[in-house]
XYZ file of C-alpha atoms in Angstrom:
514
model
C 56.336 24.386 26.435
C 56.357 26.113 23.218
C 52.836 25.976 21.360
C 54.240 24.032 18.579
C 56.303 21.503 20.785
C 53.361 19.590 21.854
C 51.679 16.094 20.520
C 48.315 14.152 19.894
C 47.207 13.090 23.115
C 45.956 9.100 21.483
C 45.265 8.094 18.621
C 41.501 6.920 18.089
C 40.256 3.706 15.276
C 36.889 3.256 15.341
C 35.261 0.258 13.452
C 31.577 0.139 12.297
C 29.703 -2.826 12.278
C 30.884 -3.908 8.401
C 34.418 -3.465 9.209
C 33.744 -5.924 12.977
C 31.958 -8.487 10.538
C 34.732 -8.524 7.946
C 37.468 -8.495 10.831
C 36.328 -10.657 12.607
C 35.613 -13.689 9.817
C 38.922 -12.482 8.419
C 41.796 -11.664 11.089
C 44.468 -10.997 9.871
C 47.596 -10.861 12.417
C 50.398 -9.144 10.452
C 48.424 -6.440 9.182
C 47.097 -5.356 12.222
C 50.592 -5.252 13.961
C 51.661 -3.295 11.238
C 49.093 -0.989 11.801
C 50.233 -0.379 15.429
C 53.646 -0.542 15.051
C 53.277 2.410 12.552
C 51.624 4.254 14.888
C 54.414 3.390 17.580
C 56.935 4.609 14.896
C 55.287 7.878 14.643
C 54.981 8.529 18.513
C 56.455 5.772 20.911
C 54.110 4.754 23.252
C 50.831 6.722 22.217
C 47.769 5.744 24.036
C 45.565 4.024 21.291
C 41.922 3.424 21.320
C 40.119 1.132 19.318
C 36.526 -0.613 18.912
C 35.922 -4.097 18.650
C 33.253 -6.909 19.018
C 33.337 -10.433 21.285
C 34.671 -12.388 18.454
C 37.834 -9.863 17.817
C 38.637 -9.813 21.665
C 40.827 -12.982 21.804
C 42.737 -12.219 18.946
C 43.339 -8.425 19.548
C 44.446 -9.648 23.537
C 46.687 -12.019 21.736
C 48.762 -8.927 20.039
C 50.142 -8.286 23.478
C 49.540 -4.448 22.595
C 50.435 -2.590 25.766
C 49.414 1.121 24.495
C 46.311 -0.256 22.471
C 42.954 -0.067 24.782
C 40.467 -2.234 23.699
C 36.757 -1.264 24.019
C 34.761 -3.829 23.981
C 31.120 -3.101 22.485
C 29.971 -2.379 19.267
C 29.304 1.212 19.175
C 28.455 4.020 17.060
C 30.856 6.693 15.706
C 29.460 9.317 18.063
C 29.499 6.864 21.141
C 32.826 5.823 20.413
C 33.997 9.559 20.172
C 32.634 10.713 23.449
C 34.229 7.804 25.168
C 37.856 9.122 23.901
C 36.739 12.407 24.491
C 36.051 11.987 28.067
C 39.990 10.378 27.893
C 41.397 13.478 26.592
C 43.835 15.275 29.282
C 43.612 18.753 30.457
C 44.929 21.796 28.681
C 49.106 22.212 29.337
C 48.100 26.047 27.902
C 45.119 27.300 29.142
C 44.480 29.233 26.459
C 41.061 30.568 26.699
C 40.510 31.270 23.290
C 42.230 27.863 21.980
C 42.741 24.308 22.984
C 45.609 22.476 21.690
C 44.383 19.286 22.979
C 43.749 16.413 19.797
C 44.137 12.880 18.409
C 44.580 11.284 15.219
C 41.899 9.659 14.246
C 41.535 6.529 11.985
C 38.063 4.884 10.054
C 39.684 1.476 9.988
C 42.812 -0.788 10.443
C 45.508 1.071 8.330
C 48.764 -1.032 7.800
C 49.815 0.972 5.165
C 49.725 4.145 7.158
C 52.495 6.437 5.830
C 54.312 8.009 8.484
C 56.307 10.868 6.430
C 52.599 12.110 5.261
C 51.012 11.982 8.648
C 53.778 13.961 10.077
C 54.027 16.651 7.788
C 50.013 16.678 7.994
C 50.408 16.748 11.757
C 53.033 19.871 11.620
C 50.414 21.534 9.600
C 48.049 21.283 11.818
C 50.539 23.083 14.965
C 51.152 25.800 12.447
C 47.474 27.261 11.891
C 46.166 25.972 15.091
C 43.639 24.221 13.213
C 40.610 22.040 14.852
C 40.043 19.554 12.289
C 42.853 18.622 9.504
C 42.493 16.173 6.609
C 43.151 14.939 3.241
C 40.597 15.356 0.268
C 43.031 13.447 -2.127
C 44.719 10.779 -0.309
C 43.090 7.663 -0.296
C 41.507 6.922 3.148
C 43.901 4.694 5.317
C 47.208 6.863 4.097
C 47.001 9.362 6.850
C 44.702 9.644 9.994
C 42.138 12.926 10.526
C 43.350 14.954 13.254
C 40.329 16.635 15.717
C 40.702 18.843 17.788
C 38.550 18.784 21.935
C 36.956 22.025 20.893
C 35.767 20.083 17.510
C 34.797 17.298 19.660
C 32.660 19.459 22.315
C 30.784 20.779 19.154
C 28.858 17.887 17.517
C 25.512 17.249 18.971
C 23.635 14.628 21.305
C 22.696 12.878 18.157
C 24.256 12.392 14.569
C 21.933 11.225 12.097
C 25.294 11.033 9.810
C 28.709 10.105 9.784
C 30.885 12.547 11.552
C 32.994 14.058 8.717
C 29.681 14.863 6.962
C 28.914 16.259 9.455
C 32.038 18.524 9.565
C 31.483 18.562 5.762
C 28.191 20.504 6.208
C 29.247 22.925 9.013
C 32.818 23.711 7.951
C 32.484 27.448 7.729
C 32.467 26.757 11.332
C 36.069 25.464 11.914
C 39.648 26.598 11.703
C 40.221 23.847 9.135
C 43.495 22.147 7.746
C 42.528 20.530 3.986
C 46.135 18.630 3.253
C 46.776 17.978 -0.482
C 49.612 16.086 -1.670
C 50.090 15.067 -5.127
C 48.959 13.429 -7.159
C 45.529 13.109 -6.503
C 44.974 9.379 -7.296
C 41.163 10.084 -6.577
C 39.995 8.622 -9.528
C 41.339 5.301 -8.329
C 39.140 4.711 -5.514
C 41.927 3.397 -3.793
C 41.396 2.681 0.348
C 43.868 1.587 1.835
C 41.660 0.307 5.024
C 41.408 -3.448 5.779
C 37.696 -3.255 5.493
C 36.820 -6.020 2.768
C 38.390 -8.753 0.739
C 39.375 -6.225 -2.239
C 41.411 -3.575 0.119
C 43.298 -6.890 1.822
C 44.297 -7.941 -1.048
C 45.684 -4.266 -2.674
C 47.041 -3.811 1.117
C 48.649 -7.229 1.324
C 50.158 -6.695 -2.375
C 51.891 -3.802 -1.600
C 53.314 -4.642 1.457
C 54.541 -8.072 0.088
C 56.301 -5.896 -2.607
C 56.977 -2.924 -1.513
C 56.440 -2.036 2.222
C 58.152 1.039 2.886
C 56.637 2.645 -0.803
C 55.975 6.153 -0.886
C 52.603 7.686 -1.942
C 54.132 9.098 -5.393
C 54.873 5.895 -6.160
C 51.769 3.936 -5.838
C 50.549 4.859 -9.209
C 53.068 3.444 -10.888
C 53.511 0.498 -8.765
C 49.735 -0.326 -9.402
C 50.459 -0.111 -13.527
C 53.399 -2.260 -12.401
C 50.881 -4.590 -10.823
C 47.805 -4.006 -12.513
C 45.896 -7.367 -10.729
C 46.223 -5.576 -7.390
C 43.769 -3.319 -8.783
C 41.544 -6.271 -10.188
C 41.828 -9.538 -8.117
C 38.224 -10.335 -9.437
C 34.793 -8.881 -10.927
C 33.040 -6.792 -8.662
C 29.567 -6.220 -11.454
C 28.718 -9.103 -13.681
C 25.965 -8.365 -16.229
C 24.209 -11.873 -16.784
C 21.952 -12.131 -19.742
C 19.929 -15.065 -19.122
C 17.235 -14.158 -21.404
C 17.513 -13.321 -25.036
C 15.079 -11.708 -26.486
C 11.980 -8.587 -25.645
C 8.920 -7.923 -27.056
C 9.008 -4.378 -27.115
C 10.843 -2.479 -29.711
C 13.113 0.327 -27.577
C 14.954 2.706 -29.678
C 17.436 2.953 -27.394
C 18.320 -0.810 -26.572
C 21.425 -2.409 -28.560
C 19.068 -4.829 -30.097
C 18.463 -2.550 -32.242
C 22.108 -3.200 -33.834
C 22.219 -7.116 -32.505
C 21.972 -9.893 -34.318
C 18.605 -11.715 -32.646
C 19.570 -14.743 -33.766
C 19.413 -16.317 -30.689
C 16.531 -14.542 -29.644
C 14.235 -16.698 -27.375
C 17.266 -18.389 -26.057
C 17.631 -18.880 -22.006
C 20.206 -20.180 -19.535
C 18.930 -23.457 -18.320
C 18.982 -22.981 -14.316
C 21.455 -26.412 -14.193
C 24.349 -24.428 -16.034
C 23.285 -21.198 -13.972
C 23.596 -23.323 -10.926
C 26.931 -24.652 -11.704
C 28.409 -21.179 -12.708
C 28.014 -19.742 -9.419
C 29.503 -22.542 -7.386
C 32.663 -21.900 -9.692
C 31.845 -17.997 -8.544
C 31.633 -18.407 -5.168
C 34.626 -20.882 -4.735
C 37.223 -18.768 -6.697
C 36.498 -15.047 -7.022
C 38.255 -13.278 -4.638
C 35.715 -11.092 -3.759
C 32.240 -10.541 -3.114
C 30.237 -9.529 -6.479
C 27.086 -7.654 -7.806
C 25.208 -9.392 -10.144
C 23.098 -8.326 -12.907
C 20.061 -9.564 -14.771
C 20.205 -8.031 -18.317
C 21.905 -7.972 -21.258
C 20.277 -8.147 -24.304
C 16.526 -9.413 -23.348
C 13.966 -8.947 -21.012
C 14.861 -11.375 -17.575
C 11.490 -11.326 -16.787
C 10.743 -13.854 -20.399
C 12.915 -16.454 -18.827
C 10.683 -19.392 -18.342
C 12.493 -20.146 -14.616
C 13.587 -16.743 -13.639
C 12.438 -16.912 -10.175
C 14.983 -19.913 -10.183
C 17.266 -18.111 -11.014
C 16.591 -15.501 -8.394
C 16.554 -18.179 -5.920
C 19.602 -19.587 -6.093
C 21.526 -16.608 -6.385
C 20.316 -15.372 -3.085
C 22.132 -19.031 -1.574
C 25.855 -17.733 -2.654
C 27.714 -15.600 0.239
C 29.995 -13.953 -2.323
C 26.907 -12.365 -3.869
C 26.410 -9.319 -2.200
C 23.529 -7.660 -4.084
C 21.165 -8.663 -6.913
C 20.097 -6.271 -9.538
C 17.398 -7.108 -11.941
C 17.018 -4.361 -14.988
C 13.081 -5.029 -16.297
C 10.649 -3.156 -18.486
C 8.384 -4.806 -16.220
C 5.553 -5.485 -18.665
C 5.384 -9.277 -18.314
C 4.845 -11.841 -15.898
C 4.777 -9.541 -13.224
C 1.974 -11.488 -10.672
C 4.150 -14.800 -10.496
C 7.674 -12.609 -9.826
C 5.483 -10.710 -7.368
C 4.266 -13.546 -5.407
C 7.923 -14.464 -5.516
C 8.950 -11.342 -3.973
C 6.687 -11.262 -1.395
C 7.235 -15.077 0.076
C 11.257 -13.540 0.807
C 12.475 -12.619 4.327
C 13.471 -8.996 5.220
C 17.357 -9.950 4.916
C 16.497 -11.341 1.151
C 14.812 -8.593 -0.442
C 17.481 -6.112 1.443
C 20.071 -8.046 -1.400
C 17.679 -7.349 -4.373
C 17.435 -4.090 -6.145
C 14.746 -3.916 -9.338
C 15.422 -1.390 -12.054
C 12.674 -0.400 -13.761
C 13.261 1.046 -17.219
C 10.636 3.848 -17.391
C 11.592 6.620 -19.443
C 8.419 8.626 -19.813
C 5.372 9.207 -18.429
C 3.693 10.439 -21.492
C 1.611 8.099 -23.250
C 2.757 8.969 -26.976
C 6.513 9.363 -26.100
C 6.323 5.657 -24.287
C 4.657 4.336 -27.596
C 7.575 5.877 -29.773
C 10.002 5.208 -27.577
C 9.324 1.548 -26.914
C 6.757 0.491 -29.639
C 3.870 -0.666 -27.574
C 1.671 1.438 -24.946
C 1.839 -0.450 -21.523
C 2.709 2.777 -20.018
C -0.395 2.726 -17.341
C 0.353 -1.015 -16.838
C 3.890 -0.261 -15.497
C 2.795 2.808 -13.139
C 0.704 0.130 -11.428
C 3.084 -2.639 -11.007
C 5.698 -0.165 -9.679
C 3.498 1.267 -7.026
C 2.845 -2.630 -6.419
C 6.489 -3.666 -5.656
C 6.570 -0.608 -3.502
C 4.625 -2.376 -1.334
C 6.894 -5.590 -1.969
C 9.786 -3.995 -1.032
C 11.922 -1.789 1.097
C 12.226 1.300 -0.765
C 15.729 1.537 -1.243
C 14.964 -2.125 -3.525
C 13.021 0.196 -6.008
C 14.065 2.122 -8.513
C 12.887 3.713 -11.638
C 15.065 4.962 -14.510
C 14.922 7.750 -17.202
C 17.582 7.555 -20.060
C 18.793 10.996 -20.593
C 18.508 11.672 -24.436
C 16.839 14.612 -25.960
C 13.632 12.937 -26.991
C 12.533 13.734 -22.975
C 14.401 16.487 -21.889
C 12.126 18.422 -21.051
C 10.223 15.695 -18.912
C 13.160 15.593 -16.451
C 11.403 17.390 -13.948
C 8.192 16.583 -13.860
C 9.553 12.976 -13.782
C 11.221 13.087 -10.720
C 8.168 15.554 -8.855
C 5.964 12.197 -10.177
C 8.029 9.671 -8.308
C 9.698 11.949 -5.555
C 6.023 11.603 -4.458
C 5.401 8.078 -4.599
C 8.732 7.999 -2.297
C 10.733 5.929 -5.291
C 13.994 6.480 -6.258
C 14.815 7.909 -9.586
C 18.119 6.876 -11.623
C 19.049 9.605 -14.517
C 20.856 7.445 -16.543
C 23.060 8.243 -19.675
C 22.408 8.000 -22.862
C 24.623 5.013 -24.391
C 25.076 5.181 -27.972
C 27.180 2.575 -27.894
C 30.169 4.158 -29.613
C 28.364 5.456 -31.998
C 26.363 2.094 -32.917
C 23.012 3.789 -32.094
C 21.971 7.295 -33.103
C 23.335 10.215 -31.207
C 20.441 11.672 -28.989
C 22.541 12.580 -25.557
C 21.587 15.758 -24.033
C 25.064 16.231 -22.535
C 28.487 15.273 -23.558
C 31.214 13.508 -20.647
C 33.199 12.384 -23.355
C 36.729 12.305 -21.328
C 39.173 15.465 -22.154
C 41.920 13.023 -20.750
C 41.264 8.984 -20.976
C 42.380 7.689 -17.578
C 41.624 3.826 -17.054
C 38.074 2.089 -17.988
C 36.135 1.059 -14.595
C 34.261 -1.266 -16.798
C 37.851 -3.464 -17.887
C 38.568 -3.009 -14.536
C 35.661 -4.257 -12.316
C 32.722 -5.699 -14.926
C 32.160 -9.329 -16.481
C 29.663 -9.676 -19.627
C 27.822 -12.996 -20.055
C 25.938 -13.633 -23.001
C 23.142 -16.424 -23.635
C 25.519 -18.317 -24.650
C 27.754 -18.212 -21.894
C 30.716 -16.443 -23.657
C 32.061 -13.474 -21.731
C 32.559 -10.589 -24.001
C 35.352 -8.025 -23.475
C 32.798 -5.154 -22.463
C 29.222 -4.356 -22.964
C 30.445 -2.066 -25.548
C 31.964 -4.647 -28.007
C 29.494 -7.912 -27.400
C 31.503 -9.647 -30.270
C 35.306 -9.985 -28.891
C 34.873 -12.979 -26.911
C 37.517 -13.700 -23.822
C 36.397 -17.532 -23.338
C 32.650 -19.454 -21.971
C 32.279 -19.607 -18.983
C 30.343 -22.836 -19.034
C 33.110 -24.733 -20.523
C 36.560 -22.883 -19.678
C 37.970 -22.321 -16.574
C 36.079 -18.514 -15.155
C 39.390 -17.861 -13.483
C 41.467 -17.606 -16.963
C 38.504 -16.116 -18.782
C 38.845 -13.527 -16.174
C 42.596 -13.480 -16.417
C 42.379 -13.007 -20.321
C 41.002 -9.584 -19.435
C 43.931 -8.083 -17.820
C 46.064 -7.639 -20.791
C 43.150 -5.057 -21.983
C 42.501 -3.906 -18.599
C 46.479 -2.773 -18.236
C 46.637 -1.025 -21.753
C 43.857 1.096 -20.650
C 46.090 1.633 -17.322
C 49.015 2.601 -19.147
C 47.076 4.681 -21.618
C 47.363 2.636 -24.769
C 43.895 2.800 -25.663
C 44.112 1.831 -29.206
C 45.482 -1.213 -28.399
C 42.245 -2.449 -26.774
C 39.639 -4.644 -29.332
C 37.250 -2.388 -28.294
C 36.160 1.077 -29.359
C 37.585 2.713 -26.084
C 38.506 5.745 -28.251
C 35.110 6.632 -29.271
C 33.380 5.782 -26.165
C 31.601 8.028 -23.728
C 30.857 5.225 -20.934
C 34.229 6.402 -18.791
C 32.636 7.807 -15.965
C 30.112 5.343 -15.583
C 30.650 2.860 -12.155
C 28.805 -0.136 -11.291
C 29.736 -1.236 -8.576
C-alpha cells in the first residue's frame, strides 16, 4: 500500500453534557441521519463512534445505523478519546518513526458536514504526514479535526481543558495541518453543530433551502436570508428603573431627557412580558437589568429577580448596579437562593476607581468605601464567577488600570475593562484607544440585542434610545422584533446609512453581549 492510499480508521463525535441535554429534549431525526449519511458518503461503511446518554439511546437505536457504535455513558472528552483510541487498528506500515493510523473527529452532530472540504482537508493531511489537521476559519461543524494515534498517545492522564486547547498550547510539539479556505466568515460566529436552538434553526434553514450549498456561498445565502442569522434576541437590556442618584459623567443620562425619571415597571406588566418571552422566542435569552437608572431604586426589584429566575428560556441574569443603595434587602435576597439560582445571576458592579477624589468626580458623590464593602460582601453571596467589577476605559483612569486589577485579582473577583461609549459622539470623547472599524461588517447589537425602555418601547439600539420599533406591553414582541430586521439586513449588506441610527459614527462594533 502506498503511504498516501490509506484512510481514517473511524470517525469519532463526542457530545458533552450541554450538547446530551439539548439532544436529548430536542431530537431531531433528519438531521442526525444526515449527519451519518454524510459521513457514509465520504467513506462507505466507516466505523463511527459516538457518545450519548439513557434518554438518546432509544432514539439513536431507532436510526438502524449499522456502522454507528453507540457508547452509552456520559463521559468526558479525554475518556471518550481513550475509549476510541484503544479501537484504533494496528499499523499497515510499521514505520518506526511515523504512524499513519487516525480518525476524523467531530465536537457535535454535523448535518451540514461538507464533504468536498473534508476531503481536500483529509488529502492534506496524507501529504505532510501531519498528526493533527484543522480549520482556524471554518465554522465548527463544516469539516471534522483529523488526529493522529501518536497525537492521541501524547495527552496526559488528566486534562484540566478541552483537548484542542490543549493542542493549542503545545503545538510546537506536532507536525500540524492548519486548513484555510476562504473566506474566513469568522466574524460570523457561525457553528454549524446541532448544539442549541439557534444552530438548529441556521442548520435546518439551510438545508430546507439549499442542502447541497457550498461554503463560498453561505455568506451570501445568509444576506439572502438574513433571519437565519436572527431567529430571536439573544441580550435584552431591560430598564426597569428610571432614574440614579449619582451624577456619572459617563452615563447617557447625562444627554437623556429624565423626564420620566422615578418611573418603574410594575412587576404585573414585567410578569406578563416574559410569558410572551418564553412562549415565542425561539431561543434561550440573556437578560439585562439597566438602561438608563439604577435597578437597585426599583421599589420591587427582588420581584423582579424572582420571577425571571421561573422562565426556562432565560438562561442567565445580569444585573449592572452602582451598588450604593438598598444593598442589605437584595443581599438577604441573594442569600435565601439555591446553588442552581445564583449559578444564572451575574452582578456587575460599576466601579471605576479606587481613588477617593477620582470616584467623587467621576460619579458626584463619595460612597467609594461603601461599595468596596458590599462587594467583598456578595463575594461571600456568591459563586465567584457571579461577581464582577468593572472599570470604563477612558483617560480620566488610565493610569489606575493596573493597580485596579492587582486590587481585585486579590480579592479573587473578576475584573471587566470595559470601553469607553461615547455614544456616537453624544458624550465627550475620553477613550484611551480607538476600535473604530477600518471596514464596517454587520452590527452584533441589530443582530442579537433588544432595548426596553420604562416605558416599554423597544428602541432600535442602545445607541439611538429615540427610534422606537413598537411597546412591547401593547404590540405583539414577535413583530416588534420582526421590525428590526429591515435595519439588521442593511447593516448585512453594508448599507449603513440607511439605518436610523448613527452606525457610521459609532465605535460599539466589536462589542458582543451575548
Amino acid at each position: 500500500m502506498d503511504r498516501k492510499d490509506y484512510k481514517p480508521s473511524c470517525a469519532a463525535v463526542y457530545l458533552n453534557s450541554n450538547d446530551l441535554k439539548y439532544l436529548s429534549e430536542n431530537f431531531n431525526r433528519n438531521l442526525w441521519l444526515e449527519f451519518f449519511n454524510r459521513i457514509e458518503k465520504l467513506i462507505p461503511n466507516l466505523p463511527v463512534y459516538i457518545n450519548i446518554n439513557s434518554h438518546l439511546i432509544s432514539h439513536c437505536e431507532d436510526l438502524s445505523l449499522k456502522n454507528v457504535k453507540w457508547i452509552n455513558n456520559e463521559l468526558s472528552e479525554l475518556e471518550f478519546l481513550q475509549i476510541v483510541g484503544e479501537s484504533l487498528p494496528k499499523s499497515k506500515f510499521n514505520d518506526p518513526d511515523w504512524d499513519e493510523v487516525c480518525f476524523w473527529y467531530f465536537t457535535g452532530i454535523s448535518p451540514i458536514l461538507n464533504i468536498r472540504l473534508t476531503e481536500k482537508s483529509w488529502n492534506r493531511h496524507k501529504q505532510f504526514f501531519s498528526q493533527y489537521s484543522y480549520s482556524e476559519n471554518l465554522p465548527s461543524g463544516l469539516i471534522p479535526t483529523t488526529i493522529s494515534r501518536e497525537f492521541l498517545s501524547s495527552l496526559p492522564q488528566k486534562l484540566n481543558t478541552d483537548v484542542h486547547s490543549f493542542f493549542l498550547k503545545n503545538i510546537n510539539l506536532y507536525d500540524v495541518d492548519i486548513f484555510f479556505q476562504a473566506p474566513d466568515l469568522r466574524q460570523m460566529r457561525l457553528d454549524f453543530r446541532v448544539n442549541s436552538e439557534r444552530s438548529e434553526i441556521l442548520v435546518n434553514g439551510i438545508l430546507q433551502k439549499n442542502p447541497e450549498i457550498e461554503y463560498e456561498e453561505i455568506s451570501e445565502f445568509l444576506k439572502q436570508n438574513p433571519d437565519l442569522l436572527r431567529p430571536s434576541p439573544s441580550y435584552i437590556e431591560w430598564e426597569v428603573y428610571h432614574g440614579c442618584e449619582l451624577k456619572c459623567t459617563f452615563c447617557p443620562r447625562e444627554f437623556s431627557d429624565l423626564k420620566n425619571d422615578g418611573k418603574f415597571i410594575h412587576v404585573t406588566h414585567f410578569k406578563e412580558t416574559l410569558a410572551k418571552m418564553n412562549a415565542h422566542w425561539k431561543s434561550p435569552t440573556t437578560i439585562c437589568f439597566g438602561g438608563n437608572g439604577e435597578p437597585l431604586l426599583h421599589p420591587e426589584f427582588v420581584s423582579l429577580v424572582e420571577n425571571s429566575l421561573q422562565f426556562n428560556k432565560i438562561k442567565e441574569i445580569i444585573i449592572e448596579t452602582a451598588l450604593y443603595t438598598n444593598f442589605e434587602a437584595f443581599q438577604q435576597y441573594l442569600l435565601s437562593l439555591s446553588e442552581d439560582e445564583k449559578s444564572r445571576i451575574s452582578i456587575i458592579v460599576n466601579l471605576t476607581t479606587l481613588n477617593e477624589s477620582t470616584y467623587k468626580n467621576l460619579y458626584g458623590t463619595n460612597h467609594l468605601e461603601t461599595i468596596k464593602d458590599r462587594i467583598l460582601k456578595l463575594k461571600e453571596t456568591l459563586p465567584l464567577k457571579s461577581l464582577n467589577v468593572q472599570m470604563i476605559k477612558m483617560v480620566d483612569v488610565e493610569s489606575e488600570i493596573d493597580p485596579y486589577f492587582t486590587y481585585f485579582e486579590k480579592q479573587g473577583i473578576n475584573v471587566i475593562l470595559q470601553k469607553y461609549n461615547s455614544f456616537a459622539g453624544k458624550l465627550p470623547e475620553k477613550r484611551v484607544s480607538d476600535l473604530t472599524p477600518i471596514h464596517r461588517d454587520f452590527c452584533w447589537h441589530l443582530t442579537r440585542d433588544l432595548y426596553i425602555k420604562v416605558d416599554g418601547s423597544v428602541s432600535i439600539c442602545k445607541q439611538e434610545q429615540n427610534y422606537i420599533l413598537g411597546n412591547i406591553y401593547s404590540e405583539d414582541i414577535l413583530k416588534i422584533w420582526q421590525n428590526g430586521l429591515i435595519h439588521f439586513q442593511n447593516s448585512f449588506i453594508g448599507k449603513h446609512e440607511l439605518i436610523p441610527a448613527p452606525c457610521l459614527n459609532c465605535d460599539e462594533w466589536y462589542t458582543f453581549n451575548a
